[in-house]
Coordinates of C-alpha atoms in Angstrom, one line a residue:
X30 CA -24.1 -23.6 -17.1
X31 CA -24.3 -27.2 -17.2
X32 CA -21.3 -29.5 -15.6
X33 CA -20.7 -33.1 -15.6
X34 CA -20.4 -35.2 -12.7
X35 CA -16.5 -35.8 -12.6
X36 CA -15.9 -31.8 -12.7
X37 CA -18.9 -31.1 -9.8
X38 CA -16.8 -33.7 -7.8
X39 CA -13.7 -31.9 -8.7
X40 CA -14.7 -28.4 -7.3
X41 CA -16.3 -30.0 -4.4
X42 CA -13.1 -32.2 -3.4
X43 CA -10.8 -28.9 -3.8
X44 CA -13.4 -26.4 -1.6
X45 CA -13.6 -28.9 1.5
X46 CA -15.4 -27.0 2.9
X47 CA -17.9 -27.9 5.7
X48 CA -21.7 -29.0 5.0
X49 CA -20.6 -29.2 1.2
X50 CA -19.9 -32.8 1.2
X51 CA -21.0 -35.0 3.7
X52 CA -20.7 -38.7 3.8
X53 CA -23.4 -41.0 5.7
X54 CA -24.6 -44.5 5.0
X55 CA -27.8 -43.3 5.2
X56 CA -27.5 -39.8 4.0
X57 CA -30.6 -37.2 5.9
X58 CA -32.2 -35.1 3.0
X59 CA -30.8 -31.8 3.9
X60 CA -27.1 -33.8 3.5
X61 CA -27.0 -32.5 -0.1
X62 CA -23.4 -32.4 -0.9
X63 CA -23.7 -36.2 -1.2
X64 CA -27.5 -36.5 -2.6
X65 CA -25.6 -34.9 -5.7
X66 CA -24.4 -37.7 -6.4
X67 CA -26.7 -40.7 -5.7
X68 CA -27.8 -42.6 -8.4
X69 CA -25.0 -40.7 -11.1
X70 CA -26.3 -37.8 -12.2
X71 CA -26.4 -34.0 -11.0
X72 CA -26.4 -30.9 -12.3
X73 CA -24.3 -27.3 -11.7
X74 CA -26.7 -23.9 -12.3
X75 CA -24.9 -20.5 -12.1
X76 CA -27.6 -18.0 -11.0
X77 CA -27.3 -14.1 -10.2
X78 CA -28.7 -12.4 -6.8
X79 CA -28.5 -8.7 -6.1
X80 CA -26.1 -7.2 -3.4
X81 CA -26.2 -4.1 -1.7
X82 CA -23.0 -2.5 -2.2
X83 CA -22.0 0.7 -1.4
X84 CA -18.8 3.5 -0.3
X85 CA -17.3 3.5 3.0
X86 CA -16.3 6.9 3.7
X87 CA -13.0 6.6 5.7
X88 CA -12.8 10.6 6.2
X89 CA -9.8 10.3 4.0
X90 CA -7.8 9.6 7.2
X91 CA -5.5 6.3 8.0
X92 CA -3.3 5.3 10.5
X93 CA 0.4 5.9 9.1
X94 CA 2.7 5.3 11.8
X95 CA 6.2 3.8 11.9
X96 CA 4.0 0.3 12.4
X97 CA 1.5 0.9 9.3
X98 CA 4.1 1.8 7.0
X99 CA 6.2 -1.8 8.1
X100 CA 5.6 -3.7 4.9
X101 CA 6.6 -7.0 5.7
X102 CA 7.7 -7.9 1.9
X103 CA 8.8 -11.4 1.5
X104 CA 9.7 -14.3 4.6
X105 CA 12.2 -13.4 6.5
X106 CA 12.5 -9.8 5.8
X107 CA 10.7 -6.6 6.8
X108 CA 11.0 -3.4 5.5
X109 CA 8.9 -0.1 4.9
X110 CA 7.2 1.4 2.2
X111 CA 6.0 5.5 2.3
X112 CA 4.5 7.4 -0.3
X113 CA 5.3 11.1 -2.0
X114 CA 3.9 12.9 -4.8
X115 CA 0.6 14.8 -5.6
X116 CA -2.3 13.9 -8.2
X117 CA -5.4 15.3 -9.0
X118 CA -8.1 13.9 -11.3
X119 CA -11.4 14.2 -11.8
X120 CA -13.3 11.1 -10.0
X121 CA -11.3 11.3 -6.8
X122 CA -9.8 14.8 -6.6
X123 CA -6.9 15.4 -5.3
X124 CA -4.2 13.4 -3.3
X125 CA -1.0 15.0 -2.1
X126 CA 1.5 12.6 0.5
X127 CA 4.6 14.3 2.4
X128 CA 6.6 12.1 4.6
X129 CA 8.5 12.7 8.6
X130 CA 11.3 11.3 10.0
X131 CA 13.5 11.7 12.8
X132 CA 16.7 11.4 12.8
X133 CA 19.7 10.2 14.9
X134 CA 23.7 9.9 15.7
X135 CA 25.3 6.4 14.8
X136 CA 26.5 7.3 18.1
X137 CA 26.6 10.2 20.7
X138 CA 29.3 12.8 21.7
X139 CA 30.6 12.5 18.3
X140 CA 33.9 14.2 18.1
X141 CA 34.0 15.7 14.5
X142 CA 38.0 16.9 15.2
X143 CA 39.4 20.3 15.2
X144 CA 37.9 23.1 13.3
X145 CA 35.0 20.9 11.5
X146 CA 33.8 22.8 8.6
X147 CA 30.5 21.0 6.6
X148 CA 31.5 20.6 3.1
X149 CA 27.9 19.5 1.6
X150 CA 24.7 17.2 3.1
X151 CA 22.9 15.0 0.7
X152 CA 19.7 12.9 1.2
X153 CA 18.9 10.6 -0.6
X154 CA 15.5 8.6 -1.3
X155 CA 15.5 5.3 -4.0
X156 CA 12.1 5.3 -5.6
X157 CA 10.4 1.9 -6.2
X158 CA 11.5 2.0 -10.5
X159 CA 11.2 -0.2 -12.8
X160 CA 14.4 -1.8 -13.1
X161 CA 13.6 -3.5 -16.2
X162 CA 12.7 -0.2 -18.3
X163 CA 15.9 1.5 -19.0
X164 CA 15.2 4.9 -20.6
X165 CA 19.0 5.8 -20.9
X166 CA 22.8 5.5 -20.1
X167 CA 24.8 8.3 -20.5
X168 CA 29.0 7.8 -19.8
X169 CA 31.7 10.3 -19.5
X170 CA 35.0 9.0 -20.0
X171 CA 36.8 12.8 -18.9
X172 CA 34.9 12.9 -15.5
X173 CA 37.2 14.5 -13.0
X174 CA 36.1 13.3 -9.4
X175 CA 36.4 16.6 -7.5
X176 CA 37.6 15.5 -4.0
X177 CA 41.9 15.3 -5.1
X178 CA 40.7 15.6 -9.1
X179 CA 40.6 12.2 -9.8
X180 CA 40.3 11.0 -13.3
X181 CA 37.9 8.7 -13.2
X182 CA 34.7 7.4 -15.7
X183 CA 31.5 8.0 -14.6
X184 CA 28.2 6.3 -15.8
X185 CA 24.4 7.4 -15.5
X186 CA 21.8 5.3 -15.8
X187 CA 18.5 6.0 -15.8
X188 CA 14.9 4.7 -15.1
X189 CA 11.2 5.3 -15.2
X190 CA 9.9 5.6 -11.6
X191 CA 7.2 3.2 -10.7
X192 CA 3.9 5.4 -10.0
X193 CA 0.4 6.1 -10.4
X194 CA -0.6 9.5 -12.2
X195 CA 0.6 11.7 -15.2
X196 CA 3.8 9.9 -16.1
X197 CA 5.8 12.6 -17.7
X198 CA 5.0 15.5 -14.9
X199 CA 8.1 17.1 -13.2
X200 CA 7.5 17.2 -9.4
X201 CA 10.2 19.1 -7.0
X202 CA 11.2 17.3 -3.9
X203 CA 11.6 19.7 -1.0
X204 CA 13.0 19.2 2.7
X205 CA 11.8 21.4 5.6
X206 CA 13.2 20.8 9.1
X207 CA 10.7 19.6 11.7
X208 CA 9.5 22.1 14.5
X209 CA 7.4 19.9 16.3
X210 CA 8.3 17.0 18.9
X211 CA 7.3 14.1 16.7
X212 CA 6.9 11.9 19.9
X213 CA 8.6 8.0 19.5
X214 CA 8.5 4.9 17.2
X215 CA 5.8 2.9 18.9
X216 CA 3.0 6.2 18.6
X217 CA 0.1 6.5 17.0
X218 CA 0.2 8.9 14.1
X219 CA -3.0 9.5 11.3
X220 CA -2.5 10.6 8.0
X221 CA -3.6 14.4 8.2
X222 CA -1.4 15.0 11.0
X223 CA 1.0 17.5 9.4
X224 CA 4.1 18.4 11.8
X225 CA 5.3 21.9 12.1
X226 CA 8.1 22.6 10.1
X227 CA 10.5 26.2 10.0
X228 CA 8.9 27.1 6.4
X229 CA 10.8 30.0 6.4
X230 CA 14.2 27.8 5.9
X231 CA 13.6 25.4 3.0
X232 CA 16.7 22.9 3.4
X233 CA 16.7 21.8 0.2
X234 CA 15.2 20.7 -3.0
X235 CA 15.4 18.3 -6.3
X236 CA 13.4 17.9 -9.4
X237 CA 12.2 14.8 -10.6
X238 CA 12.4 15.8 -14.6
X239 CA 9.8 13.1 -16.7
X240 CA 9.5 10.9 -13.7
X241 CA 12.9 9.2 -13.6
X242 CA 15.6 8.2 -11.4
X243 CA 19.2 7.6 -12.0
X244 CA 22.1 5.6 -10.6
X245 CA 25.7 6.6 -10.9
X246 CA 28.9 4.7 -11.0
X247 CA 32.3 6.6 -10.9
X248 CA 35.5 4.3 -11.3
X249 CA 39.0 5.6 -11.1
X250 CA 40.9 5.6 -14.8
X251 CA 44.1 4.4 -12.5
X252 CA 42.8 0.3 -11.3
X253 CA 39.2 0.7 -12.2
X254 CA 38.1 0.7 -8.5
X255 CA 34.9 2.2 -7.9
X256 CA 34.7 6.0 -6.2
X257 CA 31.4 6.6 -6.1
X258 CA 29.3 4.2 -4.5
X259 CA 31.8 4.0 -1.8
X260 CA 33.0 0.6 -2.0
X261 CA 32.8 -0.1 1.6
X262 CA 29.4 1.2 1.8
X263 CA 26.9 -1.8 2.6
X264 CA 23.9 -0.2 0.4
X265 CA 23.9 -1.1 -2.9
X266 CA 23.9 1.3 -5.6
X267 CA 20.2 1.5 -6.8
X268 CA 18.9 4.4 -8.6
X269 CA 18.5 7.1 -6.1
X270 CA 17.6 10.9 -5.4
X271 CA 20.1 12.9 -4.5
X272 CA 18.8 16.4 -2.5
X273 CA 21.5 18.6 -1.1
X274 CA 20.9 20.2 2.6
X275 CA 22.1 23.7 3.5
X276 CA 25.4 22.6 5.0
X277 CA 25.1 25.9 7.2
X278 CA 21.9 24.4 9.1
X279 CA 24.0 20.9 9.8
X280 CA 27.2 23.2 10.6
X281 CA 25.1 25.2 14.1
X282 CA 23.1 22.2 14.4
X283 CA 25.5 19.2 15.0
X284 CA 29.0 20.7 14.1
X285 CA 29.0 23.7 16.4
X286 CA 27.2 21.8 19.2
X287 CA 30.3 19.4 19.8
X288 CA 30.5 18.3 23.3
X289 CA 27.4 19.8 24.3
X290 CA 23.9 18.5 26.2
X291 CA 22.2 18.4 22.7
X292 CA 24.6 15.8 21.1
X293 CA 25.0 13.8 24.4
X294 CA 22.0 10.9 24.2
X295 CA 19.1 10.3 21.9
X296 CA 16.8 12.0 24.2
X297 CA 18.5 15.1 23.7
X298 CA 19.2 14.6 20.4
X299 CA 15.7 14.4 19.1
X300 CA 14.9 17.1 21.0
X301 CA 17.2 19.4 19.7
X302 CA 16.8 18.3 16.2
X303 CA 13.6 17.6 15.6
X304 CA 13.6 15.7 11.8
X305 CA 12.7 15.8 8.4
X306 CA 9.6 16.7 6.2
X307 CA 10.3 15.5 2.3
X308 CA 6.6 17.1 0.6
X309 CA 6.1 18.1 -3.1
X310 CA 6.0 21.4 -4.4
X311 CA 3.7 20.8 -6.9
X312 CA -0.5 19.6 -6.6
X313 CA -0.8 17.4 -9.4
X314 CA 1.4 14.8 -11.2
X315 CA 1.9 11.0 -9.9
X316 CA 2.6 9.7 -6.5
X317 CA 5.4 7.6 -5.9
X318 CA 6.2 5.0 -3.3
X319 CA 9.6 4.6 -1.8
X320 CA 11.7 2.4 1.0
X321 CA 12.7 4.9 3.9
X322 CA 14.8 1.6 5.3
X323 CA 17.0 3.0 2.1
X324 CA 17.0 6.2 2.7
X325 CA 20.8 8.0 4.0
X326 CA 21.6 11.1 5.5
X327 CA 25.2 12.3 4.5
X328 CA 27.1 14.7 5.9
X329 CA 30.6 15.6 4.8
X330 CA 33.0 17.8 6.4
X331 CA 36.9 18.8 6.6
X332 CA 38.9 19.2 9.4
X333 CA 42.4 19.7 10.7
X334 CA 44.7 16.7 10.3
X335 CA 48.6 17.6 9.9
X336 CA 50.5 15.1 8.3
X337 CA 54.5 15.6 8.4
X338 CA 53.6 18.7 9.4
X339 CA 51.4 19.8 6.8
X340 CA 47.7 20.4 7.6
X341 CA 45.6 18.4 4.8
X342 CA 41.9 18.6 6.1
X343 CA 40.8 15.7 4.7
X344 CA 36.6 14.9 3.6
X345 CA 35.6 13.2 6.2
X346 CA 31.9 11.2 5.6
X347 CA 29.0 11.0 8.3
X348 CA 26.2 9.1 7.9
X349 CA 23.2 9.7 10.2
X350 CA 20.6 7.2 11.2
X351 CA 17.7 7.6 8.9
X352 CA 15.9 4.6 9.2
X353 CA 15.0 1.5 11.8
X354 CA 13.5 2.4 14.6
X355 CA 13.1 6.5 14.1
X356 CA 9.6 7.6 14.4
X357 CA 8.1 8.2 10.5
X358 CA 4.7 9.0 9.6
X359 CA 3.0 10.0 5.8
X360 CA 1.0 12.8 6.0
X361 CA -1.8 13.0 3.5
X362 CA -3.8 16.1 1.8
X363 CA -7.2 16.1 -0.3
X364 CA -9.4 18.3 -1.6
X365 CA -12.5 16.2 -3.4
X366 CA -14.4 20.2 -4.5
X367 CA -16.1 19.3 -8.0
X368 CA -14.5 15.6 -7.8
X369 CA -17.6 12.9 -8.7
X370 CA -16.5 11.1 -5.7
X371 CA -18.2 14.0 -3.4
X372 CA -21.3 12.6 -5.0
X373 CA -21.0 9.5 -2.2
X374 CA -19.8 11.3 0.6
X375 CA -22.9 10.3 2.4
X376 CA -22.9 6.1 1.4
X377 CA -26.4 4.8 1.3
X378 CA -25.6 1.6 3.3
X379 CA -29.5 0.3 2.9
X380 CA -29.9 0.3 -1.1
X381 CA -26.5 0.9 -1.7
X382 CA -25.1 3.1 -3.8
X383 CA -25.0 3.3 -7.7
X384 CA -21.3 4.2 -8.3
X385 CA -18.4 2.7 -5.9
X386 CA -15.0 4.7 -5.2
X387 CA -12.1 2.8 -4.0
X388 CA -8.8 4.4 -2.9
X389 CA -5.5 3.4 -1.0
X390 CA -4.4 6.1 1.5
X391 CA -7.5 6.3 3.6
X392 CA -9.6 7.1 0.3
X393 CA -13.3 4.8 0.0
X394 CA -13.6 1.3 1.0
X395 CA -16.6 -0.8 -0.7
X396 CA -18.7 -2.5 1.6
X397 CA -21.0 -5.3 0.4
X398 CA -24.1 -7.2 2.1
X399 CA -26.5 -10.1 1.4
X400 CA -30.1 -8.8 0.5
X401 CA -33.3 -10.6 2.6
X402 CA -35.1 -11.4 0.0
X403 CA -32.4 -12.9 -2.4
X404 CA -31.2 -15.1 1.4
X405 CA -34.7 -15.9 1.0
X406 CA -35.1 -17.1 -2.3
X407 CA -31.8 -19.3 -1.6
X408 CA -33.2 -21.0 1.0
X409 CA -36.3 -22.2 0.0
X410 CA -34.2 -23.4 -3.2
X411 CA -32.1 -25.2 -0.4
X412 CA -35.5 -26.8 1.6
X413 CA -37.2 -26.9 -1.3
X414 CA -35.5 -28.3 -4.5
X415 CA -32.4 -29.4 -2.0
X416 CA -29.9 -26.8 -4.1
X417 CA -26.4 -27.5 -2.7
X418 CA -24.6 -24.4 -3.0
X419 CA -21.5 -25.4 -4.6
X420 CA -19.6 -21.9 -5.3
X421 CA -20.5 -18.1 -4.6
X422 CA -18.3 -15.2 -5.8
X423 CA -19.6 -11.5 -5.7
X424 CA -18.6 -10.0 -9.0
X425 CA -17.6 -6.5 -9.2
X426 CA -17.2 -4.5 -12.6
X427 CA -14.7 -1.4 -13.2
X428 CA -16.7 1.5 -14.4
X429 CA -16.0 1.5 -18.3
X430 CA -17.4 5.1 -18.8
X431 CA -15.8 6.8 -15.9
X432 CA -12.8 4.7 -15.4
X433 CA -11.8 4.9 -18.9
X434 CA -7.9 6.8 -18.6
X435 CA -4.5 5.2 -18.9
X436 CA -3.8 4.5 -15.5
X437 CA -3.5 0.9 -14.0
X438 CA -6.9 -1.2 -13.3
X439 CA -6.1 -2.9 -10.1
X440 CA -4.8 -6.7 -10.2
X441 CA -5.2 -9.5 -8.1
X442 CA -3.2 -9.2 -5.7
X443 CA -4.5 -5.4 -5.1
X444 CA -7.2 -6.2 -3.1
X445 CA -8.0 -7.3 0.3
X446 CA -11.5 -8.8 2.0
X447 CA -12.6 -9.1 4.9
X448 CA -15.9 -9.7 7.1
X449 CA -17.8 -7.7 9.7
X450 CA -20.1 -8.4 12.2
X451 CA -21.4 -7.6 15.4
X452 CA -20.5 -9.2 19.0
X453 CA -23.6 -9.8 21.2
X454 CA -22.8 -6.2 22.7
X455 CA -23.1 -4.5 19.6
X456 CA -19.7 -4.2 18.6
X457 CA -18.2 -4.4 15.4
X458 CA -16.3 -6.9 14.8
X459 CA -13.2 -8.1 11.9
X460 CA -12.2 -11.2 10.4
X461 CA -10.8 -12.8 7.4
X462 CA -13.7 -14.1 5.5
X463 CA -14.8 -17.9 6.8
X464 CA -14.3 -19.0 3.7
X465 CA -10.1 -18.2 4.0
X466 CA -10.1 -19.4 7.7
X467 CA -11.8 -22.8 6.3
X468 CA -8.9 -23.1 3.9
X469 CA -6.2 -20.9 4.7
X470 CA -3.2 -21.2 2.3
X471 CA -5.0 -23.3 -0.5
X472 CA -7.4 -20.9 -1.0
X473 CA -7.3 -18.5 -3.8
X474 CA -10.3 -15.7 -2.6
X475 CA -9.9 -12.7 -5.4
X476 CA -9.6 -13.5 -9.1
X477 CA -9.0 -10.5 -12.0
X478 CA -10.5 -10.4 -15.4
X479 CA -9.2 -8.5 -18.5
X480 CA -8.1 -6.3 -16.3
X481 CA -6.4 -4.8 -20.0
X482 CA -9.4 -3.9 -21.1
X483 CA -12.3 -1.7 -20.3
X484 CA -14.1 -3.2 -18.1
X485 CA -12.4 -5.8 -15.9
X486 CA -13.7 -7.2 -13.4
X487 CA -13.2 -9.0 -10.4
X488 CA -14.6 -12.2 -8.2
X489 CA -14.4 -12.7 -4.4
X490 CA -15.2 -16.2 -3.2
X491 CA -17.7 -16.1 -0.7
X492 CA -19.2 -19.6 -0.6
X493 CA -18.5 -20.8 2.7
X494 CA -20.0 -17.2 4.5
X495 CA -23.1 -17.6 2.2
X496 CA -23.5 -21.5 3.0
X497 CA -23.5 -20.6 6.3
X498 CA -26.6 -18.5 6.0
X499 CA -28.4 -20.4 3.7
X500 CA -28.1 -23.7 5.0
X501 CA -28.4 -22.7 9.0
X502 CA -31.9 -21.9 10.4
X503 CA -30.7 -18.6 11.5
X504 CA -33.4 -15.6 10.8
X505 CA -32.0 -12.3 9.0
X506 CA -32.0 -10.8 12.1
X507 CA -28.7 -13.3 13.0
X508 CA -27.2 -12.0 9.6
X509 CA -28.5 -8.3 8.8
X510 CA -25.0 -6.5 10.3
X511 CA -22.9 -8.8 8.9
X512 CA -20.8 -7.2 5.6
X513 CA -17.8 -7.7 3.5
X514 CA -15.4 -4.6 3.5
X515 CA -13.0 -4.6 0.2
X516 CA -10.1 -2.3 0.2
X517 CA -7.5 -1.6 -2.5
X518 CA -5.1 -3.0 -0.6
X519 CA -2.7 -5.8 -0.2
X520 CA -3.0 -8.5 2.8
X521 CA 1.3 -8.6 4.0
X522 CA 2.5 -11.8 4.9
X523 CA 4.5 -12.9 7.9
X524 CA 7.9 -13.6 8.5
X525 CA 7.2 -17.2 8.3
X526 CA 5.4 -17.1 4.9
X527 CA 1.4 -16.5 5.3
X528 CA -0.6 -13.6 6.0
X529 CA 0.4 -12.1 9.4
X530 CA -3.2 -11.1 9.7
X531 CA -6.2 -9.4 8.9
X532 CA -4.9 -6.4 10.1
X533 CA -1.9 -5.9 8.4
X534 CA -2.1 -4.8 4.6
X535 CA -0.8 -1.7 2.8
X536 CA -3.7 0.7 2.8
X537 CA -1.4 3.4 4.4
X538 CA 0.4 3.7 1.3
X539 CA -1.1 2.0 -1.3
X540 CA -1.7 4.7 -4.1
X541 CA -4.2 2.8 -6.4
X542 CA -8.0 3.8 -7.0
X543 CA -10.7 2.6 -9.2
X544 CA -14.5 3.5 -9.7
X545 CA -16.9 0.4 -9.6
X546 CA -20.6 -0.3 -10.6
X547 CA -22.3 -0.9 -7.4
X548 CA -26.3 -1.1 -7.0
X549 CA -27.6 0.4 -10.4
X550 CA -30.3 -2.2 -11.7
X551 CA -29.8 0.2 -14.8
X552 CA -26.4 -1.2 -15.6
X553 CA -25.8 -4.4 -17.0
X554 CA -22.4 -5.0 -15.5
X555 CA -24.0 -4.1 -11.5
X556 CA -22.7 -5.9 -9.0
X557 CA -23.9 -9.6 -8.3
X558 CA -23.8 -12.3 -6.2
X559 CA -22.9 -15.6 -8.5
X560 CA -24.3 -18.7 -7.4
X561 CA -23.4 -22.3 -8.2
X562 CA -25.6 -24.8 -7.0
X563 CA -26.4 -28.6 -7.6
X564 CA -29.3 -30.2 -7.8
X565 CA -30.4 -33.7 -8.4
X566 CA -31.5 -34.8 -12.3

């Protein structure tokens, strides 16, 4: 690939990045970003170097505490995002995600009146949908509100739920309560710790038919005022799941225990009742991923109230805390027997491996190093023909033979890369990639191509890591532990705008997967290493 002068000058002025382009009066003849462009002329050359790429095997296990599910979605606001659902398919196997939470009083001691008797508990989870994919509205003008038979109108609309899997499966929602201390907010929970729950007592349960969701509106006939979302509720009335709770579990566990030790302080009270486990009945279908900051816990109940004389026993609503600073945690199941990913369970980290297997949840990383002999062949272009390296991008290839389904190829801002080394103890080490560091919020490191088609493919900019090598005197001995580590994943940015850091991206509920080519020298679409450099006419 041949480029003129004014475009090389272009890319080079937009990279700034260090040893690129140098200016001198009297330029030394390793000062190369500037040699390009004595005397007019220069060339641009894309060549391709092999990589050794290959599977990370993360034991299918991921941190997914309260503070790995915190999704910090836009400036200014933070939220959290878990995941539900089971799917099973034949490159990765199967993936099943049940989620915990505790939960607590708005405030202790309540005092729920005289003769408190639980009318009906409701939980309800809003699914991530796609809000601009309305499947259906359905109204009925001759609803009859049943709390005083109101006539009222009621309106149900419905939506596809945003997911990844078979997308007209039914899945069944159920709710166990928690046996197990789950411990606080700030601890440490992985993803195949699974909590003891009383299976014997199933709370409750709710079928997802086709994979959709609905909102409802109910509006009096009288003035038109809404019923039903309350209208001095502060939520606002997405498409939810509604799941009714054995009201005789809420009635002997917070009803009955009126004024006693169990209801007095949060201590007690999480203690006494332990939480929630929402799992799936089902082992294959789609997972789903959800907001547990939306989530309510609704308890209504009827006691004695006389009014002029006359004892009316009004519905009373009680809302739990179900979200903020409760302890949560995903728990995640798999079961790779006969799956082609079992094929890499032991990744060959010095060849690299043929196929690569990326997954969200604790599922594969990739992990990617620079070959001795291609570093070689670089430098002595650099010493030798003074080759400025003016771009490098490692381009990766979706499988197009066993990757070929309906389910979504990954996009551009699925991904996350990062670099690893080791300290002079021998310790691993993590970083964003030099090349980000050198130019933080104007650089753009991942780029997706046809990613509607079959194959797509995808280039990470790596230019300033591999200038770095090539153009230093270090040996490979400086260099051989140093690798890039890709994860379907997405970096989360801070409150103030950028990424908060390395560390903080959605693995733990990220549900997307792909299969790559990796090191197969019989493929044409293997992974590479593309170069850019200039050289003098």
């Amino acid at each position: 690939m041949i480029y003129n002068i004014r475009k090389i000058f272009t890319i080079l002025s937009v990279m700034v990045l260090g040893g690129v382009l140098v200016y001198n009066c009297e330029p030394e003849p390793d000062s190369l970003g500037e040699q390009l462009f004595l005397n007019g002329a220069a060339e641009g050359v894309e060549s391709s170097y092999d990589l050794i790429a290959y599977n990370i095997n993360n034991n299918d296990t991921i941190r997914t505490d309260a503070y790995k599910l915190l999704n910090l979605i836009s400036p200014g606001s933070t939220a959290s995002t878990a995941v539900l659902g089971a799917f099973d398919e034949n490159q990765f196997g199967k993936q099943k995600a049940s989620y915990f939470t505790q939960v607590r009083l708005p405030s202790y001691n309540p005092d729920f009146g005289t003769n408190a008797i639980v009318d009906s508990v409701v939980l309800v989870i809003k699914p991530i949908y796609r809000a601009d994919s309305l499947v259906a509205t359905t109204t009925d003008e001759n609803y009859i509100y049943p709390d005083g038979n109101i006539n009222a109108k009621k309106v149900v609309s419905t939506y596809p739920v945003a997911k990844f899997g078979k997308a007209k499966k039914n899945l069944t929602l159920q709710v166990y309560e928690v046996k197990d201390f789950m411990n606080g907010y700030n601890d440490i929970v992985y993803s195949n710790k699974d909590f003891a729950t009383y299976y014997t007592t199933l709370l409750g349960s709710k079928e997802i038919k086709n994979g959709n969701v609905s909102s409802v509106s109910i509006t009096k006939d009288s003035d038109n005022s809404q019923i039903f979302p309350s209208t001095i509720s502060l939520l606002t009335p997405a498409p939810g799941l509604r799941i009714q709770l054995s009201p005789s579990i809420f009635q002997s566990k917070i009803i009955d225990k009126k004024g006693q030790p169990e209801l007095s302080d949060l201590s007690n009270f999480i203690r006494h009742f332990k939480g929630l486990k929402v799992s799936v009945a089902e082992d294959d279908g789609y997972l789903f991923q959800f907001t547990p900051d939306d989530m309510e816990l609704i308890m209504y109940y009827k006691n004695d109230k006389l009014v002029d004389g006359v004892n009316t026993r009004p519905q009373t609503k009680y809302d739990f805390t179900i979200k903020g600073t409760n302890m949560r945690s995903g728990f995640y199941e798999y079961n790779r027997s006969g799956a082609a990913v079992q094929a890499y369970a032991n990744p060959n980290s010095v060849t690299g491996d043929a196929k690569l297997f990326a997954q969200g949840m604790g599922g594969n990383s990739i992990g990617i190093k620079f070959k001795k002999e291609e570093i070689d062949r670089l430098k002595e272009k650099y010493q030798n023909d003074k080759a400025a390296i003016i771009s490098a991008k490692i381009r990766i290839y979706t499988d197009k033979l066993e990757w070929s389904n309906p389910y979504p190829k990954p996009s551009v801002k699925d991904f996350t890369i990062v670099q690893r080394d080791k300290d002079s103890d021998g310790k691993e080490t993590t970083a964003f990639t030099t090349d980000y560091t050198s130019l933080g919020a104007l650089f753009i490191p991942i780029r997706a191509y046809d990613t509607d088609k079959n194959p797509a493919y995808y280039e990470f900019t790596v230019t300033k890591s591999l200038k770095d090598i090539v153009e230093s005197t270090d040996t490979y001995n400086d260099y051989k532990d140093k690798y890039f580590k890709i994860d379907l994943a997405q970096f989360t940015p801070s409150l103030s705008s950028s990424i908060a850091g390395y560390k903080y991206t959605t693995r733990a509920f990220s549900t997307g997967r792909a299969v790559f080519i990796g090191s197969d020298n019989s493929n044409e679409n293997k992974i590479q290493l593309k170069v850019t450099y200039g050289t003098k006419k």
